[in-house]
Amino acid sequence: LLQHEIVVEAMSGDVQDVEVSAKTGLGLDDLLEAIALQAELLELRANPNRAASGAVIEAKLDVGRGPVATVLVQNGTLRKGDKVWNPDRGLEERVTRVYRMHANRKEALEEALAGDVVALVGPKRTVTGDTLGPREDAITLEHIRFPEPVISAAIEPKTQADLDKLGMEIESNGSMTPE
């Protein structure tokens, strides 16, 4: 580095250096901390004036609201009523409502900015691991890989009353998802 006139902080220079290993994971926390510090010092901010893109970290069917997708907004501003492109499915979805979740209560939002984790009501065919964003600037984030189940079973209620009980149990267990 010195022959290219790059002087690191450890040698009284102004270039940060962090020892990392992708193989062992050594120093990854230090690297993330250094990146966050540098971004703060340089006052780097996401552009709120562009269309939003984000990763779907959970998609489920909520009994009272219909399809709900929990999304980490990574760029831009996501507004209630926006249409978003899902490149993984090759389709456009409409966001009818945006919520910030606080434990068991929700706060309705008009918009969500980069860094926000929000619940979107509306995307009907989006699944966990999909990417949402503008059609004209479509990106696909790396997919979440789930292990194959070892055991599977199906429960089929015989009556409408049994179906209602099953729905209530699934709903109550779904609210206990670990954070």
PDB file of C-alpha atoms in Angstrom:
ATOM      1  CA  LEU A   1       0.000   0.000   0.000  1.00  0.00           C
ATOM      2  CA  LEU A   2       2.829   2.388   0.808  1.00  0.00           C
ATOM      3  CA  GLN A   3       4.272   2.151  -2.700  1.00  0.00           C
ATOM      4  CA  HIS A   4       0.896   3.454  -3.924  1.00  0.00           C
ATOM      5  CA  GLU A   5       1.017   6.254  -1.317  1.00  0.00           C
ATOM      6  CA  ILE A   6      -1.802   4.768   0.760  1.00  0.00           C
ATOM      7  CA  VAL A   7      -1.073   5.284   4.456  1.00  0.00           C
ATOM      8  CA  VAL A   8      -3.360   3.516   6.914  1.00  0.00           C
ATOM      9  CA  GLU A   9      -4.440   4.944  10.280  1.00  0.00           C
ATOM     10  CA  ALA A  10      -2.207   2.470  12.157  1.00  0.00           C
ATOM     11  CA  MET A  11       0.776   4.211  10.494  1.00  0.00           C
ATOM     12  CA  SER A  12      -0.554   7.744  11.192  1.00  0.00           C
ATOM     13  CA  GLY A  13      -2.351   7.929   7.861  1.00  0.00           C
ATOM     14  CA  ASP A  14      -5.943   8.776   7.024  1.00  0.00           C
ATOM     15  CA  VAL A  15      -7.107   5.494   5.439  1.00  0.00           C
ATOM     16  CA  GLN A  16      -9.043   3.037   7.591  1.00  0.00           C
ATOM     17  CA  ASP A  17      -7.945  -0.573   7.541  1.00  0.00           C
ATOM     18  CA  VAL A  18      -9.753  -3.547   8.984  1.00  0.00           C
ATOM     19  CA  GLU A  19      -8.408  -7.079   9.024  1.00  0.00           C
ATOM     20  CA  VAL A  20     -11.132  -9.446   7.757  1.00  0.00           C
ATOM     21  CA  SER A  21     -11.484 -13.021   6.607  1.00  0.00           C
ATOM     22  CA  ALA A  22     -14.477 -14.186   4.582  1.00  0.00           C
ATOM     23  CA  LYS A  23     -13.418 -17.755   5.278  1.00  0.00           C
ATOM     24  CA  THR A  24     -13.410 -17.565   9.079  1.00  0.00           C
ATOM     25  CA  GLY A  25     -15.582 -14.486   9.635  1.00  0.00           C
ATOM     26  CA  LEU A  26     -12.736 -12.715  11.456  1.00  0.00           C
ATOM     27  CA  GLY A  27     -13.270  -8.968  11.739  1.00  0.00           C
ATOM     28  CA  LEU A  28     -16.682  -8.745  10.040  1.00  0.00           C
ATOM     29  CA  ASP A  29     -18.212  -6.880  12.996  1.00  0.00           C
ATOM     30  CA  ASP A  30     -15.250  -4.481  12.953  1.00  0.00           C
ATOM     31  CA  LEU A  31     -15.720  -3.960   9.207  1.00  0.00           C
ATOM     32  CA  LEU A  32     -19.426  -3.156   9.609  1.00  0.00           C
ATOM     33  CA  GLU A  33     -18.616  -0.734  12.420  1.00  0.00           C
ATOM     34  CA  ALA A  34     -15.937   0.965  10.281  1.00  0.00           C
ATOM     35  CA  ILE A  35     -18.342   1.305   7.347  1.00  0.00           C
ATOM     36  CA  ALA A  36     -21.051   2.793   9.589  1.00  0.00           C
ATOM     37  CA  LEU A  37     -18.559   5.243  11.095  1.00  0.00           C
ATOM     38  CA  GLN A  38     -17.250   6.303   7.680  1.00  0.00           C
ATOM     39  CA  ALA A  39     -20.802   6.757   6.354  1.00  0.00           C
ATOM     40  CA  GLU A  40     -21.626   8.945   9.347  1.00  0.00           C
ATOM     41  CA  LEU A  41     -18.456  11.033   8.966  1.00  0.00           C
ATOM     42  CA  LEU A  42     -19.080  11.544   5.252  1.00  0.00           C
ATOM     43  CA  GLU A  43     -22.791  12.172   5.936  1.00  0.00           C
ATOM     44  CA  LEU A  44     -23.818   9.539   3.395  1.00  0.00           C
ATOM     45  CA  ARG A  45     -27.577   9.212   3.142  1.00  0.00           C
ATOM     46  CA  ALA A  46     -29.930   7.256   0.912  1.00  0.00           C
ATOM     47  CA  ASN A  47     -31.706   9.334  -1.727  1.00  0.00           C
ATOM     48  CA  PRO A  48     -35.280   9.837  -0.474  1.00  0.00           C
ATOM     49  CA  ASN A  49     -36.336  11.266  -3.852  1.00  0.00           C
ATOM     50  CA  ARG A  50     -36.082   7.992  -5.749  1.00  0.00           C
ATOM     51  CA  ALA A  51     -38.453   5.056  -5.957  1.00  0.00           C
ATOM     52  CA  ALA A  52     -38.034   2.561  -3.142  1.00  0.00           C
ATOM     53  CA  SER A  53     -36.475  -0.878  -3.314  1.00  0.00           C
ATOM     54  CA  GLY A  54     -36.308  -3.430  -0.539  1.00  0.00           C
ATOM     55  CA  ALA A  55     -36.099  -7.031   0.583  1.00  0.00           C
ATOM     56  CA  VAL A  56     -39.122  -9.023   1.716  1.00  0.00           C
ATOM     57  CA  ILE A  57     -38.057 -10.609   4.995  1.00  0.00           C
ATOM     58  CA  GLU A  58     -41.433 -12.211   5.728  1.00  0.00           C
ATOM     59  CA  ALA A  59     -44.649 -12.723   3.765  1.00  0.00           C
ATOM     60  CA  LYS A  60     -47.806 -14.109   5.299  1.00  0.00           C
ATOM     61  CA  LEU A  61     -51.570 -14.118   5.049  1.00  0.00           C
ATOM     62  CA  ASP A  62     -53.035 -12.140   7.957  1.00  0.00           C
ATOM     63  CA  VAL A  63     -56.594 -13.147   8.832  1.00  0.00           C
ATOM     64  CA  GLY A  64     -57.807  -9.558   9.318  1.00  0.00           C
ATOM     65  CA  ARG A  65     -55.753  -7.735   6.678  1.00  0.00           C
ATOM     66  CA  GLY A  66     -55.021 -10.216   3.901  1.00  0.00           C
ATOM     67  CA  PRO A  67     -51.540 -10.553   2.382  1.00  0.00           C
ATOM     68  CA  VAL A  68     -48.854  -8.779   4.439  1.00  0.00           C
ATOM     69  CA  ALA A  69     -45.172  -8.475   3.527  1.00  0.00           C
ATOM     70  CA  THR A  70     -42.548  -7.317   6.030  1.00  0.00           C
ATOM     71  CA  VAL A  71     -39.977  -5.346   4.046  1.00  0.00           C
ATOM     72  CA  LEU A  72     -36.611  -3.774   4.802  1.00  0.00           C
ATOM     73  CA  VAL A  73     -36.567  -0.609   2.674  1.00  0.00           C
ATOM     74  CA  GLN A  74     -33.050  -0.262   1.286  1.00  0.00           C
ATOM     75  CA  ASN A  75     -33.337   2.734  -1.044  1.00  0.00           C
ATOM     76  CA  GLY A  76     -35.709   5.583  -1.725  1.00  0.00           C
ATOM     77  CA  THR A  77     -39.145   6.277  -0.298  1.00  0.00           C
ATOM     78  CA  LEU A  78     -42.023   3.802  -0.306  1.00  0.00           C
ATOM     79  CA  ARG A  79     -45.466   5.407  -0.196  1.00  0.00           C
ATOM     80  CA  LYS A  80     -48.943   4.068   0.449  1.00  0.00           C
ATOM     81  CA  GLY A  81     -50.539   3.431  -2.953  1.00  0.00           C
ATOM     82  CA  ASP A  82     -47.219   2.855  -4.780  1.00  0.00           C
ATOM     83  CA  LYS A  83     -46.898   0.159  -7.389  1.00  0.00           C
ATOM     84  CA  VAL A  84     -43.756  -1.926  -6.956  1.00  0.00           C
ATOM     85  CA  TRP A  85     -42.134  -4.389  -9.348  1.00  0.00           C
ATOM     86  CA  ASN A  86     -41.282  -7.884  -8.142  1.00  0.00           C
ATOM     87  CA  PRO A  87     -38.543  -9.134 -10.514  1.00  0.00           C
ATOM     88  CA  ASP A  88     -38.545 -12.551  -8.835  1.00  0.00           C
ATOM     89  CA  ARG A  89     -42.157 -13.165  -9.921  1.00  0.00           C
ATOM     90  CA  GLY A  90     -42.170 -10.869 -12.973  1.00  0.00           C
ATOM     91  CA  LEU A  91     -45.198  -8.911 -11.776  1.00  0.00           C
ATOM     92  CA  GLU A  92     -46.301  -5.588 -10.403  1.00  0.00           C
ATOM     93  CA  GLU A  93     -47.908  -5.334  -6.964  1.00  0.00           C
ATOM     94  CA  ARG A  94     -49.796  -2.473  -5.316  1.00  0.00           C
ATOM     95  CA  VAL A  95     -49.027  -1.350  -1.767  1.00  0.00           C
ATOM     96  CA  THR A  96     -52.389  -0.425  -0.242  1.00  0.00           C
ATOM     97  CA  ARG A  97     -51.169   0.341   3.286  1.00  0.00           C
ATOM     98  CA  VAL A  98     -47.842   0.815   5.088  1.00  0.00           C
ATOM     99  CA  TYR A  99     -47.392   0.116   8.809  1.00  0.00           C
ATOM    100  CA  ARG A 100     -44.556   0.380  11.298  1.00  0.00           C
ATOM    101  CA  MET A 101     -44.933  -2.460  13.757  1.00  0.00           C
ATOM    102  CA  HIS A 102     -44.386  -1.960  17.512  1.00  0.00           C
ATOM    103  CA  ALA A 103     -44.714  -5.317  19.310  1.00  0.00           C
ATOM    104  CA  ASN A 104     -48.467  -6.021  19.091  1.00  0.00           C
ATOM    105  CA  ARG A 105     -49.578  -2.624  17.800  1.00  0.00           C
ATOM    106  CA  LYS A 106     -49.188  -0.984  14.422  1.00  0.00           C
ATOM    107  CA  GLU A 107     -48.690   2.615  13.326  1.00  0.00           C
ATOM    108  CA  ALA A 108     -50.083   3.596   9.926  1.00  0.00           C
ATOM    109  CA  LEU A 109     -47.559   5.485   7.786  1.00  0.00           C
ATOM    110  CA  GLU A 110     -47.890   7.509   4.609  1.00  0.00           C
ATOM    111  CA  GLU A 111     -44.304   6.628   3.626  1.00  0.00           C
ATOM    112  CA  ALA A 112     -41.257   4.610   4.668  1.00  0.00           C
ATOM    113  CA  LEU A 113     -37.629   5.628   4.128  1.00  0.00           C
ATOM    114  CA  ALA A 114     -34.415   3.664   3.619  1.00  0.00           C
ATOM    115  CA  GLY A 115     -33.573   1.667   6.735  1.00  0.00           C
ATOM    116  CA  ASP A 116     -37.193   1.287   7.835  1.00  0.00           C
ATOM    117  CA  VAL A 117     -38.673  -2.158   8.414  1.00  0.00           C
ATOM    118  CA  VAL A 118     -42.373  -1.940   7.596  1.00  0.00           C
ATOM    119  CA  ALA A 119     -45.380  -4.160   7.027  1.00  0.00           C
ATOM    120  CA  LEU A 120     -46.983  -3.705   3.605  1.00  0.00           C
ATOM    121  CA  VAL A 121     -50.562  -4.681   2.994  1.00  0.00           C
ATOM    122  CA  GLY A 122     -51.387  -5.487  -0.608  1.00  0.00           C
ATOM    123  CA  PRO A 123     -48.707  -7.581  -2.317  1.00  0.00           C
ATOM    124  CA  LYS A 124     -50.694 -10.752  -3.080  1.00  0.00           C
ATOM    125  CA  ARG A 125     -48.134 -12.959  -4.810  1.00  0.00           C
ATOM    126  CA  THR A 126     -44.939 -11.846  -3.080  1.00  0.00           C
ATOM    127  CA  VAL A 127     -43.125 -14.420  -0.951  1.00  0.00           C
ATOM    128  CA  THR A 128     -40.359 -14.303   1.655  1.00  0.00           C
ATOM    129  CA  GLY A 129     -37.017 -13.555  -0.004  1.00  0.00           C
ATOM    130  CA  ASP A 130     -38.403 -11.569  -2.951  1.00  0.00           C
ATOM    131  CA  THR A 131     -37.167  -8.123  -3.954  1.00  0.00           C
ATOM    132  CA  LEU A 132     -39.530  -5.189  -4.505  1.00  0.00           C
ATOM    133  CA  GLY A 133     -38.597  -1.997  -6.321  1.00  0.00           C
ATOM    134  CA  PRO A 134     -39.084   0.197  -9.361  1.00  0.00           C
ATOM    135  CA  ARG A 135     -39.615  -1.616 -12.666  1.00  0.00           C
ATOM    136  CA  GLU A 136     -37.269   0.713 -14.573  1.00  0.00           C
ATOM    137  CA  ASP A 137     -34.404   0.095 -12.119  1.00  0.00           C
ATOM    138  CA  ALA A 138     -35.085  -3.534 -11.182  1.00  0.00           C
ATOM    139  CA  ILE A 139     -32.573  -5.397  -9.035  1.00  0.00           C
ATOM    140  CA  THR A 140     -32.804  -8.865  -7.515  1.00  0.00           C
ATOM    141  CA  LEU A 141     -31.291  -9.413  -4.099  1.00  0.00           C
ATOM    142  CA  GLU A 142     -29.829 -12.756  -3.049  1.00  0.00           C
ATOM    143  CA  HIS A 143     -32.562 -15.212  -2.080  1.00  0.00           C
ATOM    144  CA  ILE A 144     -33.013 -16.698   1.349  1.00  0.00           C
ATOM    145  CA  ARG A 145     -32.369 -20.434   1.256  1.00  0.00           C
ATOM    146  CA  PHE A 146     -34.470 -22.618   3.530  1.00  0.00           C
ATOM    147  CA  PRO A 147     -33.588 -26.217   4.380  1.00  0.00           C
ATOM    148  CA  GLU A 148     -35.924 -28.917   3.117  1.00  0.00           C
ATOM    149  CA  PRO A 149     -38.371 -30.062   5.803  1.00  0.00           C
ATOM    150  CA  VAL A 150     -37.673 -33.410   7.409  1.00  0.00           C
ATOM    151  CA  ILE A 151     -41.292 -34.046   8.368  1.00  0.00           C
ATOM    152  CA  SER A 152     -44.449 -32.676   6.799  1.00  0.00           C
ATOM    153  CA  ALA A 153     -48.089 -33.112   7.700  1.00  0.00           C
ATOM    154  CA  ALA A 154     -51.427 -31.714   6.596  1.00  0.00           C
ATOM    155  CA  ILE A 155     -54.342 -30.878   8.864  1.00  0.00           C
ATOM    156  CA  GLU A 156     -57.756 -30.918   7.250  1.00  0.00           C
ATOM    157  CA  PRO A 157     -60.680 -29.792   9.422  1.00  0.00           C
ATOM    158  CA  LYS A 158     -63.948 -31.658   8.892  1.00  0.00           C
ATOM    159  CA  THR A 159     -66.378 -28.869   9.800  1.00  0.00           C
ATOM    160  CA  GLN A 160     -66.558 -25.088   9.484  1.00  0.00           C
ATOM    161  CA  ALA A 161     -66.301 -24.826  13.288  1.00  0.00           C
ATOM    162  CA  ASP A 162     -63.072 -26.857  13.199  1.00  0.00           C
ATOM    163  CA  LEU A 163     -61.765 -24.606  10.415  1.00  0.00           C
ATOM    164  CA  ASP A 164     -62.554 -21.503  12.505  1.00  0.00           C
ATOM    165  CA  LYS A 165     -60.769 -22.978  15.558  1.00  0.00           C
ATOM    166  CA  LEU A 166     -57.763 -23.886  13.431  1.00  0.00           C
ATOM    167  CA  GLY A 167     -57.624 -20.372  12.000  1.00  0.00           C
ATOM    168  CA  MET A 168     -57.695 -18.839  15.481  1.00  0.00           C
ATOM    169  CA  GLU A 169     -54.892 -21.143  16.676  1.00  0.00           C
ATOM    170  CA  ILE A 170     -52.730 -20.408  13.646  1.00  0.00           C
ATOM    171  CA  GLU A 171     -53.297 -16.678  14.126  1.00  0.00           C
ATOM    172  CA  SER A 172     -52.383 -16.801  17.825  1.00  0.00           C
ATOM    173  CA  ASN A 173     -49.251 -18.883  17.153  1.00  0.00           C
ATOM    174  CA  GLY A 174     -48.251 -16.588  14.277  1.00  0.00           C
ATOM    175  CA  SER A 175     -48.154 -13.614  16.648  1.00  0.00           C
ATOM    176  CA  MET A 176     -45.532 -15.474  18.705  1.00  0.00           C
ATOM    177  CA  THR A 177     -42.939 -15.533  15.930  1.00  0.00           C
ATOM    178  CA  PRO A 178     -39.495 -14.850  17.466  1.00  0.00           C
ATOM    179  CA  GLU A 179     -37.983 -11.484  16.598  1.00  0.00           C
TER     180      GLU A 179
END
